[in-house]
Amino acid sequence: MVKAAGIGIGIGATATVSATALATPAGAAGAALTHPGLLHTRADLDRMAAKVKAGARPYAAGFAKLTANRHAQSGWLPNPQAVVYRGSGTPENYRILYNDIHAAYQNALRYHVSGEQAHADTAVAILNAWSGKLTRLEGSADRFLAAGLYGYQFANAAELVRGHVDFDLGRAQELMRNVFHPLSDDFLTRHNGAVVTNYWPNWDLTAIACVLATGIFCDERAVIERAVEYFKHGDGMGSVKHAIPVVHEDGLGEWVEAGRDQGHALLGVGLMGTVCEMAWNQGFDLYGYDDSRFLKGAQYVAKWSLGGDVPYTANTRRKGAIGGWSGSETASGVAGVDPSMTRPIWAMIANHYTKRRGLPASYLTRAAAKAAPEGGGGDYGPNSGGFDQLGFGTLAFTRDRVRGAAGGATPTPTPSPRPGGSGESRGAGGVRPQASASPVDGGDLAATGSGDVAGWAAAAGIGAVGGGLLLLRRRDRALRRGVDE
């Protein structure tokens, strides 16, 4: 038996949701925006720095993964382009853009953890070079992917250095407003002239991520609310009830793109998690929306990717152009999986639900432990699929369990003053735990939702030695191949 949302793409019926009340995160709509406040708040950055300085695991292993990446070196030199092409056009040079953005992000993150000024300076130099030269994105329909992916990533890198004395904040904001955001917003409105179900969820999700990141980075609340509204009620397949159209009686939410292939399903989960995390840091709880529907979908993909059996409801969607050729395509069953395939997406999602919320999420925590320590761009192959997520979740998102997160208590945020700037970082507090999307089965560390840092590290093969240094146990390498969106 299933509970299904009536969404007009081949699945009817009415959704049944829990009546459990959901508290609003701190810093909710109407409050001043938090900076830094995309994927990382000031409290997050302070936590990373303190944990790494103390040699705490698995943070130190995550930081070692960062410092070993060639993009995280202060000698990186940018190569800005006036026009970036993806999918078609001459030259098809989008790889230059994503490599430079990941170098900026990794250097900025490394600066916040280590305090080494050279890395902040390098990040600023990269971002200023691109904001001073890039004028447009061109190509096939893939230009929308470039706008969405590299737009949200550029904003995240820039957010980490927005207070740097040499950073041209105004020019970076104009780049977001005039180059990345217009394509993403237009895609959510017109879908490249296609019928609304023509594009699989990850296309919408890249656009939502860019629109949301633009709103936060540029302090435009109406743009933020546009992204939040689309996540909840958008017509395209990337809105949450279209991406996860069926919730099964066991609490798992069927991810529609599992009927396509594993790589794109992992991409979609990673993008939806990115949207939820950025929204959370500004007081919008998309993680918990619709009885934590995303938790149920992420659990489904995690179980499936680990080699578990999951059901799939046949889904037929319309394809083609409005007023032109049209047809349909049916995904009748779940695609095959390679358990060695991975993306750096699990730590952020697992830590939110199990540590902030105190909810059981056994498949998520197993997937996170298997992927740890998560790397970033450059650690998962040279193709675009290896750069779709900023990564380094083991370092950035491992959390201590919020006090009172279990048993119905509502965790409260701990404001952290922002050094050298106005305002404060408000981690978007917490909400009451509610319906689980995970069967709790006895002695499974992850199934209780309380797996501590040491437990996760042990599951990932990370051990500590004297002086806080960490050695990583050799494991089978994840399949390193890019996935075109």
Coordinates of C-alpha atoms in Angstrom, one line a residue:
M1 CA 0.0 0.0 0.0
V2 CA 1.2 3.5 -0.7
K3 CA 0.2 7.1 0.1
A4 CA 0.5 9.1 -3.0
A5 CA 0.3 12.8 -3.8
G6 CA -1.9 13.8 -6.7
I7 CA 0.6 15.6 -8.9
G8 CA -0.6 15.2 -12.5
I9 CA 2.3 13.1 -13.8
G10 CA 0.7 9.7 -13.7
I11 CA 0.0 9.3 -10.0
G12 CA -3.3 10.0 -8.4
A13 CA -4.8 9.8 -4.9
T14 CA -4.4 12.0 -1.8
A15 CA -1.4 12.3 0.5
T16 CA -1.8 11.3 4.1
V17 CA 0.5 13.3 6.5
S18 CA 1.2 13.2 10.2
A19 CA -0.7 15.7 12.4
T20 CA 2.4 16.2 14.5
A21 CA 3.0 19.9 15.0
L22 CA 6.1 21.4 13.5
A23 CA 7.9 24.2 15.2
T24 CA 9.3 27.1 13.2
P25 CA 13.1 27.5 13.0
A26 CA 14.6 30.5 14.7
G27 CA 15.2 33.4 12.4
A28 CA 12.0 32.8 10.5
A29 CA 10.6 34.7 7.6
G30 CA 10.6 38.5 8.3
A31 CA 13.8 38.5 10.4
A32 CA 17.0 40.1 9.1
L33 CA 19.1 37.8 7.0
T34 CA 22.0 35.9 8.5
H35 CA 25.5 36.3 7.1
P36 CA 27.4 34.1 6.6
G37 CA 24.2 32.2 5.9
L38 CA 24.3 29.9 2.9
L39 CA 25.6 26.4 3.5
H40 CA 27.6 27.6 6.5
T41 CA 26.9 30.0 9.4
R42 CA 29.4 31.7 11.7
A43 CA 28.6 29.0 14.3
D44 CA 29.4 26.3 11.8
L45 CA 32.7 27.8 10.8
D46 CA 33.7 28.3 14.4
R47 CA 32.8 24.7 15.2
M48 CA 34.9 23.4 12.4
A49 CA 37.9 25.5 13.4
A50 CA 37.7 24.5 17.1
K51 CA 37.2 20.8 16.3
V52 CA 40.1 20.6 13.9
K53 CA 42.4 22.5 16.3
A54 CA 41.5 20.0 19.0
G55 CA 42.3 17.1 16.6
A56 CA 38.7 15.8 17.0
R57 CA 37.5 13.1 14.8
P58 CA 36.1 12.9 12.2
Y59 CA 36.7 16.6 11.6
A60 CA 40.4 16.3 11.3
A61 CA 40.1 13.6 8.7
G62 CA 37.7 15.8 6.8
F63 CA 40.1 18.7 7.0
A64 CA 42.9 16.5 5.8
K65 CA 40.8 15.6 2.8
L66 CA 40.4 19.3 2.1
T67 CA 44.0 20.2 2.4
A68 CA 45.1 17.4 0.1
N69 CA 42.8 18.6 -2.7
R70 CA 44.7 20.5 -5.4
H71 CA 42.0 23.1 -5.6
A72 CA 42.5 24.1 -2.0
Q73 CA 46.0 25.4 -2.5
S74 CA 46.8 29.2 -2.2
G75 CA 48.8 29.1 -5.4
W76 CA 45.7 28.6 -7.6
L77 CA 45.5 31.1 -10.4
P78 CA 42.1 31.9 -11.9
N79 CA 41.3 31.9 -15.7
P80 CA 38.2 34.0 -16.1
Q81 CA 36.2 34.0 -19.3
A82 CA 33.8 36.6 -20.7
V83 CA 31.4 34.0 -22.0
V84 CA 31.0 30.4 -20.7
Y85 CA 29.5 27.7 -22.9
R86 CA 28.0 24.4 -21.8
G87 CA 26.5 21.9 -24.1
S88 CA 27.3 23.7 -27.3
G89 CA 29.1 26.8 -28.5
T90 CA 32.8 27.7 -29.0
P91 CA 34.7 27.0 -26.9
E92 CA 32.8 24.7 -24.6
N93 CA 34.7 26.0 -21.6
Y94 CA 32.5 25.5 -18.6
R95 CA 35.1 23.2 -17.0
I96 CA 37.2 26.3 -16.4
L97 CA 34.4 28.0 -14.5
Y98 CA 33.6 25.0 -12.2
N99 CA 37.3 24.3 -11.4
D100 CA 37.8 28.0 -10.4
I101 CA 34.7 28.2 -8.3
H102 CA 35.6 25.1 -6.4
A103 CA 39.1 26.5 -5.9
A104 CA 37.6 29.6 -4.4
Y105 CA 35.3 27.7 -2.1
Q106 CA 37.9 25.3 -0.9
N107 CA 40.4 28.1 -0.2
A108 CA 37.8 30.1 1.6
L109 CA 36.8 27.1 3.7
R110 CA 40.4 26.3 4.5
Y111 CA 40.9 29.8 5.6
H112 CA 38.0 29.7 8.1
V113 CA 39.3 26.5 9.6
S114 CA 43.0 27.2 9.7
G115 CA 43.1 31.0 9.8
E116 CA 45.8 31.1 7.1
Q117 CA 45.2 34.5 5.3
A118 CA 46.8 33.4 2.0
H119 CA 43.8 31.1 1.4
A120 CA 41.3 33.9 1.9
D121 CA 43.3 36.1 -0.4
T122 CA 43.3 33.4 -3.1
A123 CA 39.5 32.9 -2.9
V124 CA 39.0 36.7 -3.2
A125 CA 41.3 36.9 -6.2
I126 CA 39.5 34.1 -8.0
L127 CA 36.0 35.5 -7.3
N128 CA 37.0 39.1 -8.2
A129 CA 38.5 37.9 -11.5
W130 CA 35.3 36.2 -12.5
S131 CA 33.0 39.0 -11.4
G132 CA 35.1 41.4 -13.4
K133 CA 34.9 39.5 -16.6
L134 CA 32.0 37.0 -17.0
T135 CA 29.1 38.5 -18.9
R136 CA 26.9 35.6 -19.9
L137 CA 26.3 31.9 -20.1
E138 CA 25.5 30.3 -23.5
G139 CA 25.1 26.8 -25.0
S140 CA 22.4 24.2 -25.4
A141 CA 19.7 23.6 -22.7
D142 CA 22.7 22.8 -20.5
R143 CA 23.3 26.5 -20.0
F144 CA 20.5 26.3 -17.5
L145 CA 22.4 23.7 -15.6
A146 CA 25.5 25.9 -15.7
A147 CA 23.6 28.8 -14.3
G148 CA 22.0 26.8 -11.5
L149 CA 25.0 24.7 -10.4
Y150 CA 27.7 27.3 -10.7
G151 CA 25.5 30.1 -9.6
Y152 CA 24.7 28.5 -6.2
Q153 CA 28.4 27.5 -5.8
F154 CA 29.7 30.9 -6.7
A155 CA 27.4 32.5 -4.1
N156 CA 28.6 30.0 -1.4
A157 CA 32.2 30.7 -2.1
A158 CA 31.6 34.5 -2.1
E159 CA 29.6 34.4 1.1
L160 CA 32.6 33.0 2.9
V161 CA 34.7 36.0 2.1
R162 CA 32.1 38.8 1.9
G163 CA 33.8 40.7 4.7
H164 CA 37.3 40.6 3.2
V165 CA 38.7 44.0 2.7
D166 CA 39.6 43.3 -1.0
F167 CA 36.5 41.5 -2.0
D168 CA 34.2 43.3 -4.4
L169 CA 30.9 42.4 -2.9
G170 CA 28.8 44.7 -5.1
R171 CA 30.3 43.3 -8.3
A172 CA 29.8 39.7 -7.1
Q173 CA 26.2 40.5 -6.3
E174 CA 25.7 42.0 -9.8
L175 CA 27.1 38.8 -11.3
M176 CA 24.6 36.8 -9.4
R177 CA 21.7 39.1 -10.4
N178 CA 22.6 39.6 -14.0
V179 CA 24.2 36.4 -15.2
F180 CA 23.3 33.3 -13.0
H181 CA 19.9 34.2 -11.5
P182 CA 18.1 35.3 -14.7
L183 CA 18.6 31.9 -16.4
S184 CA 17.6 30.0 -13.3
D185 CA 14.5 32.0 -12.7
D186 CA 13.5 31.8 -16.3
F187 CA 13.9 28.0 -16.2
L188 CA 11.5 27.7 -13.3
T189 CA 9.0 29.9 -15.2
R190 CA 9.3 28.6 -18.8
H191 CA 11.3 25.4 -18.6
N192 CA 13.1 26.2 -21.8
G193 CA 9.8 26.2 -23.7
A194 CA 9.1 22.6 -22.9
V195 CA 6.1 21.0 -21.2
V196 CA 6.6 21.2 -17.5
T197 CA 7.4 17.5 -17.0
N198 CA 9.9 17.3 -19.8
Y199 CA 12.9 17.8 -17.5
W200 CA 13.7 15.5 -14.6
P201 CA 13.9 16.9 -11.0
N202 CA 17.6 17.8 -11.0
W203 CA 17.0 20.5 -13.6
D204 CA 14.5 22.3 -11.4
L205 CA 16.6 21.7 -8.3
T206 CA 19.7 23.4 -9.8
A207 CA 17.6 26.4 -10.6
I208 CA 15.9 26.5 -7.1
A209 CA 19.4 26.3 -5.5
C210 CA 20.6 29.3 -7.6
V211 CA 17.5 31.4 -7.0
L212 CA 17.7 30.8 -3.2
A213 CA 21.4 31.4 -3.0
T214 CA 21.0 34.7 -5.0
G215 CA 18.3 35.9 -2.6
I216 CA 20.4 35.2 0.4
F217 CA 23.7 36.5 -1.0
C218 CA 22.1 39.7 -2.4
D219 CA 19.8 40.3 0.6
E220 CA 16.6 40.0 -1.5
R221 CA 13.9 38.3 0.6
A222 CA 11.4 38.2 -2.2
V223 CA 13.8 36.1 -4.2
I224 CA 14.3 33.7 -1.3
E225 CA 10.6 33.3 -0.9
R226 CA 10.2 32.6 -4.6
A227 CA 12.6 29.6 -4.2
V228 CA 10.9 28.4 -1.0
E229 CA 7.4 28.6 -2.7
Y230 CA 8.6 26.7 -5.7
F231 CA 10.2 24.0 -3.5
K232 CA 6.8 23.5 -1.9
H233 CA 4.3 24.0 -4.7
G234 CA 6.2 24.4 -8.0
D235 CA 4.7 22.9 -11.2
G236 CA 8.0 21.2 -12.3
M237 CA 9.4 17.9 -11.2
G238 CA 11.9 19.4 -8.8
S239 CA 9.3 20.5 -6.3
V240 CA 9.3 18.2 -3.3
K241 CA 5.9 16.4 -4.0
H242 CA 6.9 15.8 -7.6
A243 CA 10.4 14.6 -6.9
I244 CA 9.0 12.3 -4.1
P245 CA 5.5 11.5 -5.4
V246 CA 4.9 8.3 -3.3
V247 CA 5.3 7.7 0.4
H248 CA 5.2 4.0 1.3
E249 CA 3.8 2.5 4.4
D250 CA 7.3 1.7 5.7
G251 CA 8.1 5.4 5.7
L252 CA 10.3 5.5 2.6
G253 CA 9.5 8.1 0.0
E254 CA 10.0 7.0 -3.6
W255 CA 12.4 9.2 -5.5
V256 CA 11.0 9.6 -9.0
E257 CA 14.4 9.8 -10.7
A258 CA 15.4 6.4 -9.3
G259 CA 13.5 5.2 -12.4
R260 CA 16.1 6.9 -14.5
D261 CA 19.5 6.1 -13.1
Q262 CA 21.5 6.2 -9.9
G263 CA 23.8 9.1 -10.7
H264 CA 21.0 11.5 -11.4
A265 CA 19.1 10.3 -8.3
L266 CA 22.1 11.0 -6.1
L267 CA 22.5 14.4 -7.8
G268 CA 18.9 15.3 -7.0
V269 CA 19.1 14.3 -3.4
G270 CA 22.3 16.3 -3.0
L271 CA 20.7 19.4 -4.6
M272 CA 17.6 19.1 -2.5
G273 CA 19.7 18.8 0.7
T274 CA 21.6 21.9 -0.4
V275 CA 18.4 23.8 -0.8
C276 CA 17.1 22.7 2.5
E277 CA 20.3 23.6 4.3
M278 CA 20.6 27.1 2.9
A279 CA 16.9 27.7 3.6
W280 CA 17.3 26.4 7.2
N281 CA 20.1 28.9 7.9
Q282 CA 17.7 31.7 7.1
G283 CA 14.8 30.3 9.1
F284 CA 12.8 28.3 6.6
D285 CA 12.3 24.6 7.5
L286 CA 12.1 22.8 4.2
Y287 CA 13.8 19.7 5.8
G288 CA 10.6 19.2 7.9
Y289 CA 8.1 20.3 5.3
D290 CA 5.2 18.0 4.6
D291 CA 6.0 15.6 7.5
S292 CA 9.7 15.5 6.6
R293 CA 9.0 14.3 3.1
F294 CA 12.6 14.9 2.1
L295 CA 13.9 12.7 4.9
K296 CA 11.7 9.9 3.5
G297 CA 13.0 10.4 -0.1
A298 CA 16.6 10.6 1.0
Q299 CA 16.2 7.4 3.1
Y300 CA 14.8 5.7 0.0
V301 CA 17.7 6.7 -2.2
A302 CA 20.3 5.8 0.5
K303 CA 18.8 2.3 1.0
W304 CA 18.7 1.7 -2.8
S305 CA 22.2 3.0 -3.3
L306 CA 23.5 0.7 -0.6
G307 CA 22.1 -2.2 -2.5
G308 CA 18.8 -2.6 -0.7
D309 CA 15.5 -3.5 -2.4
V310 CA 13.0 -0.7 -2.8
P311 CA 9.6 -0.5 -4.6
Y312 CA 8.9 1.7 -7.6
T313 CA 5.5 2.9 -8.9
A314 CA 5.4 3.2 -12.7
N315 CA 5.5 6.9 -13.7
T316 CA 4.5 8.3 -17.0
R317 CA 5.5 11.9 -17.8
R318 CA 4.9 14.1 -20.8
K319 CA 7.8 15.3 -22.9
G320 CA 8.4 17.7 -25.7
A321 CA 7.9 21.4 -26.5
I322 CA 4.8 23.4 -25.9
G323 CA 3.0 23.7 -29.3
G324 CA 5.5 21.4 -30.9
W325 CA 6.5 17.8 -30.8
S326 CA 5.3 15.9 -27.7
G327 CA 5.2 12.4 -26.4
S328 CA 5.5 10.5 -23.2
E329 CA 8.0 8.3 -21.3
T330 CA 7.3 5.7 -18.7
A331 CA 9.7 4.7 -16.0
S332 CA 8.4 1.3 -14.9
G333 CA 10.9 0.2 -12.3
V334 CA 13.8 1.2 -10.2
A335 CA 17.1 1.4 -12.1
G336 CA 20.1 -0.8 -11.2
V337 CA 22.8 0.5 -8.8
D338 CA 26.5 0.3 -8.3
P339 CA 27.0 0.4 -4.5
S340 CA 30.5 1.8 -5.1
M341 CA 29.1 5.0 -6.7
T342 CA 29.0 7.9 -4.4
R343 CA 28.7 11.7 -4.2
P344 CA 29.6 13.9 -1.2
I345 CA 25.9 14.4 -0.2
W346 CA 25.1 12.3 2.9
A347 CA 26.8 13.9 5.9
M348 CA 24.8 17.1 5.6
I349 CA 21.5 15.4 5.4
A350 CA 22.2 12.7 8.0
N351 CA 23.5 15.2 10.5
H352 CA 20.5 17.4 10.2
Y353 CA 18.0 14.7 10.8
T354 CA 19.8 12.7 13.5
K355 CA 21.8 15.4 15.3
R356 CA 19.7 18.6 15.0
R357 CA 16.3 16.8 15.0
G358 CA 17.0 13.6 16.9
L359 CA 15.2 11.4 14.3
P360 CA 16.3 7.9 13.4
A361 CA 17.6 7.7 9.8
S362 CA 19.5 4.4 9.5
Y363 CA 20.1 4.3 5.8
L364 CA 21.3 7.9 5.7
T365 CA 23.8 7.4 8.5
R366 CA 25.1 4.1 6.9
A367 CA 25.5 6.0 3.6
A368 CA 27.3 8.8 5.4
A369 CA 29.6 6.5 7.2
K370 CA 30.5 4.6 4.0
A371 CA 31.3 7.9 2.2
A372 CA 33.4 9.4 5.0
P373 CA 35.5 11.4 5.0
E374 CA 33.7 13.2 2.2
G375 CA 35.9 15.1 -0.3
G376 CA 34.8 17.8 -2.8
G377 CA 35.4 18.9 -6.4
G378 CA 38.4 17.1 -7.8
D379 CA 38.1 14.1 -5.5
Y380 CA 35.3 12.4 -7.6
G381 CA 36.8 12.6 -11.1
P382 CA 37.4 15.4 -13.6
N383 CA 34.0 15.5 -15.3
S384 CA 31.2 17.8 -14.4
G385 CA 29.4 15.2 -12.2
G386 CA 32.3 15.3 -9.8
F387 CA 31.8 19.0 -9.3
D388 CA 28.0 19.2 -8.8
Q389 CA 28.4 19.4 -5.0
L390 CA 30.8 21.5 -3.0
G391 CA 31.3 18.6 -0.7
F392 CA 33.5 18.2 2.4
G393 CA 30.5 17.3 4.5
T394 CA 32.4 15.3 7.1
L395 CA 34.3 18.5 8.0
A396 CA 31.5 21.0 7.5
F397 CA 28.3 19.2 8.7
T398 CA 29.3 16.7 11.4
R399 CA 27.5 17.9 14.5
D400 CA 27.2 17.2 18.2
R401 CA 23.7 16.1 19.0
V402 CA 21.5 19.0 19.9
R403 CA 20.5 18.9 23.5
G404 CA 16.9 18.0 23.8
A405 CA 16.6 17.0 20.2
A406 CA 15.0 13.7 21.2
G407 CA 11.8 13.1 23.1
G408 CA 9.8 16.0 21.8
A409 CA 11.9 18.9 23.2
T410 CA 12.5 21.8 20.9
P411 CA 16.2 22.6 20.5
T412 CA 17.1 26.3 20.6
P413 CA 19.9 27.9 18.6
T414 CA 22.9 29.4 20.2
P415 CA 23.7 32.8 18.7
S416 CA 27.3 33.4 17.9
P417 CA 28.6 36.9 17.4
R418 CA 30.0 37.6 14.0
P419 CA 33.5 38.9 14.4
G420 CA 34.2 42.1 12.5
G421 CA 30.7 42.6 11.3
S422 CA 27.1 43.5 12.4
G423 CA 24.5 41.0 13.3
E424 CA 24.9 37.4 14.5
S425 CA 24.8 34.0 13.1
R426 CA 21.6 32.3 14.1
G427 CA 21.6 28.5 13.4
A428 CA 18.0 27.9 12.6
G429 CA 17.2 26.3 15.9
G430 CA 15.3 23.1 15.8
V431 CA 11.9 21.5 15.6
R432 CA 10.2 18.8 17.4
P433 CA 11.0 15.3 16.2
Q434 CA 8.1 13.7 14.3
A435 CA 7.4 10.8 12.1
S436 CA 10.3 8.6 11.3
A437 CA 11.3 7.4 7.9
S438 CA 13.6 4.7 9.3
P439 CA 12.7 1.3 10.7
V440 CA 14.5 1.1 14.1
D441 CA 16.1 -2.3 14.3
G442 CA 17.8 -3.2 17.6
G443 CA 21.5 -2.8 17.7
D444 CA 22.1 -0.8 14.6
L445 CA 24.2 2.2 15.6
A446 CA 22.6 4.5 13.0
A447 CA 19.1 3.3 13.4
T448 CA 18.7 5.0 16.8
G449 CA 19.6 8.3 15.4
S450 CA 22.1 8.8 18.1
G451 CA 25.3 7.5 16.4
D452 CA 28.0 9.7 17.9
V453 CA 31.0 11.2 16.1
A454 CA 33.3 8.4 17.2
G455 CA 30.8 5.8 16.0
W456 CA 30.4 7.4 12.6
A457 CA 34.2 7.6 12.3
A458 CA 34.7 4.0 13.2
A459 CA 32.2 2.9 10.7
A460 CA 34.1 5.0 8.1
G461 CA 37.4 3.4 8.9
I462 CA 38.9 6.5 10.6
G463 CA 41.2 6.1 13.6
A464 CA 43.0 8.6 15.8
V465 CA 46.6 8.5 16.8
G466 CA 48.8 10.6 19.0
G467 CA 48.8 14.4 18.6
G468 CA 45.4 14.4 17.0
L469 CA 46.6 13.2 13.6
L470 CA 44.4 10.8 11.7
L471 CA 45.2 7.9 9.5
L472 CA 42.6 6.9 6.9
R473 CA 42.1 3.2 6.3
R474 CA 42.5 2.2 2.7
R475 CA 39.1 1.3 1.3
D476 CA 37.7 0.5 -2.1
R477 CA 37.7 3.6 -4.2
A478 CA 34.3 5.0 -5.2
L479 CA 33.5 4.8 -8.9
R480 CA 34.8 8.0 -10.3
R481 CA 32.8 8.9 -13.3
G482 CA 31.0 12.1 -14.1
V483 CA 27.3 12.1 -14.8
D484 CA 25.9 14.6 -17.3
E485 CA 22.7 16.2 -16.0

